[in-house]
Short mmCIF file of C-alpha atoms and ligand atoms in Angstrom, two decimals:
data_model
loop_
_atom_site.label_atom_id
_atom_site.label_comp_id
_atom_site.label_asym_id
_atom_site.label_seq_id
_atom_site.Cartn_x
_atom_site.Cartn_y
_atom_site.Cartn_z
CA UNK A 260 112.47 79.67 85.87
CA UNK A 261 116.31 79.08 86.58
CA UNK A 262 116.87 78.78 82.70
CA UNK A 263 115.31 81.91 81.93
CA UNK A 264 117.17 83.58 84.36
CA UNK A 265 120.42 82.89 82.96
CA UNK A 266 119.56 83.92 79.75
CA UNK A 267 119.30 87.69 80.28
CA UNK A 268 121.71 89.82 81.99
CA UNK A 269 118.78 92.04 82.97
CA UNK A 270 117.31 91.80 86.27
CA UNK A 271 113.85 89.51 86.32
CA UNK A 272 111.09 91.78 87.26
CA UNK A 273 108.79 90.91 89.69
CA UNK A 274 105.05 92.26 90.66
CA UNK A 275 102.56 91.32 93.07
CA UNK A 276 99.84 93.25 94.98
CA UNK A 277 97.15 92.76 97.87
CA UNK A 278 93.63 94.59 98.34
CA UNK A 279 93.32 97.08 101.65
CA UNK A 280 90.08 95.02 102.33
CA UNK A 281 91.10 94.28 105.93
CA UNK A 282 93.97 92.67 108.16
CA UNK A 283 95.73 90.17 106.25
CA UNK A 284 95.45 86.53 107.35
CA UNK A 285 97.75 83.52 107.33
CA UNK A 286 96.13 82.73 103.83
CA UNK A 287 97.68 86.03 102.49
CA UNK A 288 100.72 85.62 104.53
CA UNK A 289 101.32 81.68 103.54
CA UNK A 290 99.98 82.09 99.79
CA UNK A 291 101.23 85.19 99.04
CA UNK A 292 103.82 87.27 101.21
CA UNK A 293 106.01 84.53 101.68
CA UNK A 294 106.52 84.33 98.16
CA UNK A 295 107.43 88.01 98.22
CA UNK A 296 109.72 87.84 100.37
CA UNK A 297 111.43 84.63 98.66
CA UNK A 298 111.53 86.49 95.92
CA UNK A 299 113.07 89.71 97.00
CA UNK A 300 115.98 87.70 98.53
CA UNK A 301 117.19 86.45 95.43
CA UNK A 302 119.61 88.14 93.28
CA UNK A 303 118.79 89.99 90.15
CA UNK A 304 115.42 90.13 91.07
CA UNK A 305 113.67 93.45 91.09
CA UNK A 306 110.66 93.26 92.95
CA UNK A 307 107.64 95.81 93.18
CA UNK A 308 105.13 95.09 95.35
CA UNK A 309 101.93 96.96 95.78
CA UNK A 310 98.75 97.89 97.76
CA UNK A 311 96.09 97.65 95.10
CA UNK A 312 93.63 100.36 96.43
CA UNK A 313 91.95 100.67 93.01
CA UNK A 314 90.77 96.97 93.27
CA UNK A 315 90.05 97.38 96.88
CA UNK A 316 87.01 99.83 95.88
CA UNK A 317 85.21 97.33 93.61
CA UNK A 318 83.78 95.88 96.87
CA UNK A 319 81.53 97.94 99.59
CA UNK A 320 83.94 99.91 101.66
CA UNK A 321 84.31 102.76 103.79
CA UNK A 322 85.80 105.75 102.35
CA UNK A 323 86.50 107.59 105.80
CA UNK A 324 88.85 104.48 107.00
CA UNK A 325 90.22 103.62 103.91
CA UNK A 326 93.18 105.20 104.00
CA UNK A 327 93.86 103.29 107.41
CA UNK A 328 93.44 100.29 105.71
CA UNK A 329 96.08 100.99 103.06
CA UNK A 330 98.56 101.83 105.61
CA UNK A 331 97.45 98.61 107.49
CA UNK A 332 98.76 96.49 104.23
CA UNK A 333 102.09 98.80 104.20
CA UNK A 334 102.75 97.86 107.58
CA UNK A 335 101.76 94.52 107.81
CA UNK A 336 104.31 94.38 104.58
CA UNK A 337 107.28 95.66 106.22
CA UNK A 338 106.36 93.54 109.42
CA UNK A 339 106.26 90.36 107.53
CA UNK A 340 109.87 91.12 106.19
CA UNK A 341 109.65 93.09 102.97
CA UNK A 342 112.81 94.91 103.12
CA UNK A 343 112.61 98.60 101.25
CA UNK A 344 116.46 97.79 100.59
CA UNK A 345 115.65 94.73 98.45
CA UNK A 346 112.04 95.54 96.78
CA UNK A 347 109.80 98.57 96.15
CA UNK A 348 106.66 99.48 97.96
CA UNK A 349 104.10 101.58 96.13
CA UNK A 350 100.28 102.39 96.42
CA UNK A 351 98.79 101.67 93.09
CA UNK A 352 96.80 104.82 92.77
CA UNK A 353 99.27 106.95 93.36
CA UNK A 354 100.92 105.97 89.74
CA UNK A 355 97.80 107.27 87.63
CA UNK A 356 99.62 105.20 84.58
CA UNK A 357 98.17 102.06 86.00
CA UNK A 358 94.72 103.14 85.01
CA UNK A 359 96.07 104.65 81.79
CA UNK A 360 97.22 101.42 80.56
CA UNK A 361 94.13 99.22 81.84
CA UNK A 362 91.99 101.44 79.55
CA UNK A 363 94.48 100.77 76.45
CA UNK A 364 94.55 96.96 77.27
CA UNK A 365 90.98 96.88 77.37
CA UNK A 366 90.21 97.94 73.86
CA UNK A 367 91.95 94.83 73.11
CA UNK A 368 90.13 92.23 75.18
CA UNK A 369 86.79 90.48 74.45
CA UNK A 370 83.99 91.05 76.43
CA UNK A 371 82.60 87.67 76.52
CA UNK A 372 85.90 86.22 78.17
CA UNK A 373 85.81 88.84 81.14
CA UNK A 374 82.01 87.80 81.95
CA UNK A 375 83.04 83.95 82.20
CA UNK A 376 85.67 84.48 84.77
CA UNK A 377 84.85 82.40 87.88
CA UNK A 378 86.05 85.33 90.35
CA UNK A 379 83.45 87.71 88.76
CA UNK A 380 80.88 85.00 88.50
CA UNK A 381 81.79 84.44 92.63
CA UNK A 382 81.79 88.24 93.48
CA UNK A 383 78.39 88.79 91.55
CA UNK A 384 77.21 86.11 94.03
CA UNK A 385 79.00 87.63 96.96
CA UNK A 386 78.01 91.01 96.60
CA UNK A 387 74.64 91.03 94.34
CA UNK A 388 74.13 94.73 95.03
CA UNK A 389 77.17 96.09 93.89
CA UNK A 390 78.06 94.70 90.75
CA UNK A 391 79.81 97.67 89.16
CA UNK A 392 81.96 98.14 86.00
CA UNK A 393 85.07 98.16 88.17
CA UNK A 394 84.05 94.80 89.36
CA UNK A 395 84.00 93.66 85.59
CA UNK A 396 87.25 95.64 84.63
CA UNK A 397 89.05 94.08 87.62
CA UNK A 398 91.30 91.32 85.71
CA UNK A 399 92.01 94.15 83.13
CA UNK A 400 93.59 96.53 85.85
CA UNK A 401 95.22 93.79 87.47
CA UNK A 402 96.87 92.85 83.76
CA UNK A 403 97.89 96.62 83.73
CA UNK A 404 99.49 96.46 87.11
CA UNK A 405 101.56 93.43 85.73
CA UNK A 406 102.59 94.51 82.22
CA UNK A 407 103.01 98.17 83.28
CA UNK A 408 106.52 97.01 84.80
CA UNK A 409 106.91 94.11 82.26
CA UNK A 410 106.85 91.75 85.15
CA UNK A 411 107.85 88.09 84.36
CA UNK A 412 106.75 86.39 87.81
CA UNK A 413 103.93 87.14 89.95
CA UNK A 414 103.70 85.72 93.58
CA UNK A 415 100.32 84.96 94.17
CA UNK A 416 97.90 82.33 95.86
CA UNK A 417 96.30 79.57 93.41
CA UNK A 418 93.04 81.57 93.54
CA UNK A 419 94.64 84.25 91.26
CA UNK A 420 95.47 81.56 88.39
CA UNK A 421 92.39 82.83 85.88
CA UNK A 422 93.61 86.35 86.31
CA UNK A 423 97.21 85.45 85.61
CA UNK A 424 95.70 83.66 82.41
CA UNK A 425 94.01 86.99 81.44
CA UNK A 426 96.98 88.62 81.88
CA UNK A 427 99.09 86.41 79.24
CA UNK A 428 96.23 86.57 76.94
CA UNK A 429 96.16 90.18 76.92
CA UNK A 430 100.16 90.65 76.79
CA UNK A 431 100.13 87.91 73.71
CA UNK A 432 97.30 89.78 71.91
CA UNK A 433 98.86 93.11 72.25
CA UNK A 434 102.02 91.61 71.11
CA UNK A 435 100.53 89.98 68.03
CA UNK A 436 99.02 93.48 66.87
CA UNK A 437 101.23 95.87 68.12
CA UNK A 438 104.60 94.28 68.00
CA UNK A 439 106.52 92.42 70.60
CA UNK A 440 106.50 94.46 73.64
CA UNK A 441 105.27 92.47 76.75
CA UNK A 442 106.83 89.39 78.42
CA UNK A 443 104.20 86.65 79.17
CA UNK A 444 103.89 86.65 83.04
CA UNK A 445 103.96 83.32 84.89
CA UNK A 446 102.62 82.64 88.47
CA UNK A 447 105.09 82.20 90.84
CA UNK A 448 102.99 79.65 93.65
CA UNK A 449 104.23 78.62 97.21
CA UNK A 450 103.75 74.94 97.93
CA UNK A 451 100.63 75.69 100.03
CA UNK A 452 99.30 78.14 97.53
CA UNK A 453 95.80 77.36 98.75
CA UNK A 454 94.84 77.55 102.29
CA UNK A 455 91.78 76.51 103.11
CA UNK A 456 89.13 78.18 105.52
CA UNK A 457 88.93 77.40 109.12
CA UNK A 458 85.31 76.27 108.71
CA UNK A 459 86.33 73.45 106.56
CA UNK A 460 84.82 74.89 103.77
CA UNK A 461 86.21 77.12 100.81
CA UNK A 462 89.34 79.07 101.03
CA UNK A 463 90.52 81.34 103.79
CA UNK A 464 89.15 84.80 102.85
CA UNK A 465 89.00 88.22 104.29
CA UNK A 466 85.42 88.39 103.34
CA UNK A 467 84.27 85.30 104.93
CA UNK A 468 83.84 85.58 108.98
CA UNK A 469 85.50 82.63 110.88
CA UNK A 470 87.55 81.64 108.12
CA UNK A 471 90.86 83.17 109.10
CA UNK A 472 93.55 84.06 111.67
CA UNK A 473 94.96 87.31 111.10
CA UNK A 474 98.57 88.31 111.68
CA UNK A 475 97.72 90.73 114.32
CA UNK A 476 95.66 88.06 116.46
CA UNK A 477 96.75 87.60 120.20
CA UNK A 478 97.51 84.03 121.64
CA UNK A 479 94.04 84.03 123.02
CA UNK A 480 92.23 85.10 120.17
CA UNK A 481 94.37 82.25 118.23
CA UNK A 482 92.88 79.65 120.50
CA UNK A 483 89.56 80.90 120.09
CA UNK A 484 89.43 80.55 116.61
CA UNK A 485 91.15 77.21 116.68
CA UNK A 486 88.63 75.87 119.00
CA UNK A 487 85.69 76.65 116.54
CA UNK A 488 87.60 74.56 113.99
CA UNK A 489 85.03 71.59 113.33
CA UNK A 490 86.57 67.89 114.08
CA UNK A 491 85.54 64.68 113.85
CA UNK A 492 86.01 61.59 116.39
CA UNK A 493 89.57 61.82 115.90
CA UNK A 494 90.26 58.44 114.31
CA UNK A 495 89.25 56.17 111.62
CA UNK A 496 90.52 54.26 108.79
CA UNK A 497 91.35 56.60 106.09
CA UNK A 498 92.35 60.24 106.61
CA UNK A 499 89.92 62.86 105.83
CA UNK A 500 90.31 64.40 102.66
CA UNK A 501 88.22 67.71 103.35
CA UNK A 502 86.98 69.87 106.43
CA UNK A 503 88.41 70.95 109.54
CA UNK A 504 90.65 68.09 110.48
CA UNK A 505 92.36 68.68 106.71
CA UNK A 506 92.77 72.46 107.58
CA UNK A 507 94.35 71.72 110.99
CA UNK A 508 96.88 69.11 109.73
CA UNK A 509 97.85 71.62 106.76
CA UNK A 510 98.39 74.22 109.49
CA UNK A 511 100.66 71.62 111.99
CA UNK A 512 102.78 71.07 109.02
CA UNK A 513 103.08 74.66 107.70
CA UNK A 514 103.68 75.54 111.71
CA UNK A 515 105.10 72.87 113.33
CA UNK A 516 106.64 70.55 110.59
CA UNK A 517 105.93 67.87 108.53
CA UNK A 518 107.08 65.09 110.99
CA UNK A 519 104.60 66.19 113.20
CA UNK A 520 101.75 66.10 110.72
CA UNK A 521 102.85 62.60 110.09
CA UNK A 522 102.91 61.53 113.66
CA UNK A 523 99.20 62.95 113.96
CA UNK A 524 98.40 61.02 110.78
CA UNK A 525 99.75 57.90 112.20
CA UNK A 526 97.40 58.69 115.54
CA UNK A 527 94.59 59.10 113.39
CA UNK A 528 94.96 55.69 111.77
CA UNK A 529 95.46 54.04 115.07
CA UNK A 530 94.65 54.96 118.80
CA UNK A 531 93.00 58.30 117.69
CA UNK A 532 93.99 62.00 117.90
CA UNK A 533 92.84 64.31 120.77
CA UNK A 534 92.29 67.62 119.26
CA UNK A 535 92.06 69.88 122.26
CA UNK A 536 95.65 69.29 122.42
CA UNK A 537 96.64 69.50 118.99
CA UNK A 538 94.81 72.86 119.05
CA UNK A 539 96.52 74.18 122.07
CA UNK A 540 100.09 73.20 120.62
CA UNK A 541 99.04 74.68 117.09
CA UNK A 542 97.78 77.96 118.47
CA UNK A 543 101.24 78.38 120.35
CA UNK A 544 103.10 77.53 117.17
CA UNK A 545 101.48 80.03 115.30
CA UNK A 546 101.97 82.70 117.76
CA UNK A 547 105.44 81.71 118.15
CA UNK A 548 105.76 83.05 114.41
CA UNK A 549 103.32 85.69 114.38
CA UNK A 550 104.78 87.40 117.62
CA UNK A 551 107.86 88.96 116.22
CA UNK A 552 105.74 90.08 112.93
CA UNK A 553 103.53 92.02 115.47
CA UNK A 554 106.86 93.68 117.31
CA UNK A 555 107.88 94.83 113.93
CA UNK A 556 104.56 96.11 112.78
CA UNK A 557 104.63 98.31 116.29
CA UNK A 558 108.00 99.76 115.30
CA UNK A 559 106.85 100.89 111.76
CA UNK A 560 103.38 102.50 113.37
CA UNK A 561 105.81 104.20 115.68
CA UNK A 562 107.71 105.44 112.90
CA UNK A 563 105.32 106.89 110.42
CA UNK A 564 107.97 109.06 108.60
CA UNK A 565 110.06 106.39 107.79
CA UNK A 566 107.23 104.32 106.24
CA UNK A 567 106.46 107.73 104.19
CA UNK A 568 109.69 107.66 103.05
CA UNK A 569 109.83 104.18 102.00
CA UNK A 570 106.44 104.80 99.74
CA UNK A 571 107.97 108.16 98.32
CA UNK A 572 110.86 105.99 97.15
CA UNK A 573 108.68 103.43 95.56
CA UNK A 574 106.80 105.93 93.95
CA UNK A 575 109.34 107.44 92.33
CA UNK A 576 111.22 104.52 91.16
CA UNK A 577 107.81 102.79 89.93
CA UNK A 578 106.96 106.01 87.98
CA UNK A 579 109.74 106.27 85.84
CA UNK A 580 109.29 102.59 84.55
CA UNK A 581 105.50 103.00 84.50
CA UNK A 582 106.11 106.39 81.99
CA UNK A 583 108.50 104.49 80.00
CA UNK A 584 105.84 101.69 79.14
CA UNK A 585 102.97 103.99 78.40
CA UNK A 586 104.70 105.93 75.95
CA UNK A 587 106.10 102.66 74.33
CA UNK A 588 102.43 101.42 74.59
CA UNK A 589 101.19 104.59 73.22
CA UNK A 590 103.49 104.90 70.03
CA UNK A 591 102.70 101.62 69.17
CA UNK A 592 99.30 101.82 69.12
CA UNK A 593 99.45 105.27 67.13
CA UNK A 594 98.48 107.46 69.52
CA UNK A 595 101.81 109.54 69.27
P1 AMP B 135 93.85 89.66 98.58
O1 AMP B 135 93.76 89.71 99.99
O2 AMP B 135 92.60 88.71 98.21
O3 AMP B 135 94.20 90.67 97.72
O4 AMP B 135 94.97 88.28 98.63
C1 AMP B 135 96.27 88.99 98.52
C2 AMP B 135 97.22 87.74 98.46
O5 AMP B 135 96.82 86.41 99.10
C3 AMP B 135 97.07 87.18 97.03
O6 AMP B 135 98.14 86.72 96.37
C4 AMP B 135 96.31 85.88 97.01
O7 AMP B 135 96.23 84.94 96.22
C5 AMP B 135 96.62 85.25 98.69
N1 AMP B 135 95.64 84.70 99.18
C6 AMP B 135 94.49 85.37 99.70
N2 AMP B 135 93.84 83.99 100.24
C7 AMP B 135 94.36 83.00 100.24
C8 AMP B 135 94.18 81.62 100.50
N3 AMP B 135 93.09 81.29 101.24
N4 AMP B 135 95.34 80.79 100.16
C9 AMP B 135 96.26 81.04 99.60
N5 AMP B 135 96.58 82.61 99.24
C10 AMP B 135 95.50 83.38 99.24
N1 LIG B 136 93.48 90.25 92.20
C1 LIG B 136 94.50 90.25 93.52
C2 LIG B 136 93.93 89.83 94.62
O1 LIG B 136 92.75 89.45 94.80
C3 LIG B 136 95.29 91.59 93.93
C4 LIG B 136 95.89 92.27 92.87
C5 LIG B 136 95.70 93.27 91.72
C6 LIG B 136 97.24 91.63 92.14
N2 LIG B 136 96.59 93.54 91.17
C7 LIG B 136 97.68 92.55 91.19
C8 LIG B 136 97.95 90.71 92.39
C9 LIG B 136 98.76 92.23 90.17
C10 LIG B 136 99.15 90.30 91.97
C11 LIG B 136 99.55 91.23 90.60
O2 LIG B 136 94.86 89.02 95.55
#
């Protein structure tokens, strides 16, 4: 990454997005947003972060409250530390070129490849009565989001790796057919790019009740959620490799430090861990990190005009780039 950075005098473009499907949770924060923030703080990086509302409507949703959901993500983006002086915030559907590019890119990608994607297969199981074309087209629209801005790095959790692979395949196919146009974007992964579910099975996910801690949760709520994490007797000859204890120890490391985690691991292998104490301390540590985020969220909630201005600036900035890319793509494809 560093090498590429030095070769070019131009700014390195970064793009990522989150679906407005509910309050953000620790998985989104640790796997996604922390990466967004890390990159906005680097010199010579030009970051665009989106609320991908067109992706959100591929799963069942309520149109009457959808605008609130979109706003919520913007508030949480700002509250977590996305700084409009260092990055641009956009709402995907306000820039129609995303859809236009998605259609164009869809014409050079095989149906068979989309059908094999693990994310599509999972969704089919998760929402068997809602298998729509949008869901099928999801990875193409995501590729369009990224390629529209010619982004080189995409901060996302590990769950998005198959989608990034599709994006790279599309970039390569386009360049091969129509001449060099798009860079092949790379995933920018955080150290913990996969946060497991509090249930001890699968990933922390908005669509799985009981699996997550939200960024807006109060201390009593965090305590209650941690209390439900399944544990064991607290000691053994070997450290557990899966289940609730693994999740707890990962969160201990992330919120209380590596040393603390190692101390618990030693206890596990000797006199044993008392989970009540571990969970109480962990709840405090998580809340300590979330409290300033919640305060900042409230500030932006109380200053809606400021938020509108930030979004308008983002829209204008991104629109310019989007128009240029679409023009170039249409020219190369022989449409103009
Ligand atoms: P989503 O809510 O699915 O739109 O995800 C927004 C961002 O959070 C994406 O970058 C995801 O990869 C990331 N993310 C979601 N869940 C997790 C998780 N359990 N662990 C790590 N990253 C996650
Ligand atoms: N698929 C991503 C998720 O579920 C959201 C997304 C849509 C995205 N377009 C994107 C992420 C472009 C990164 C870049 O989290």
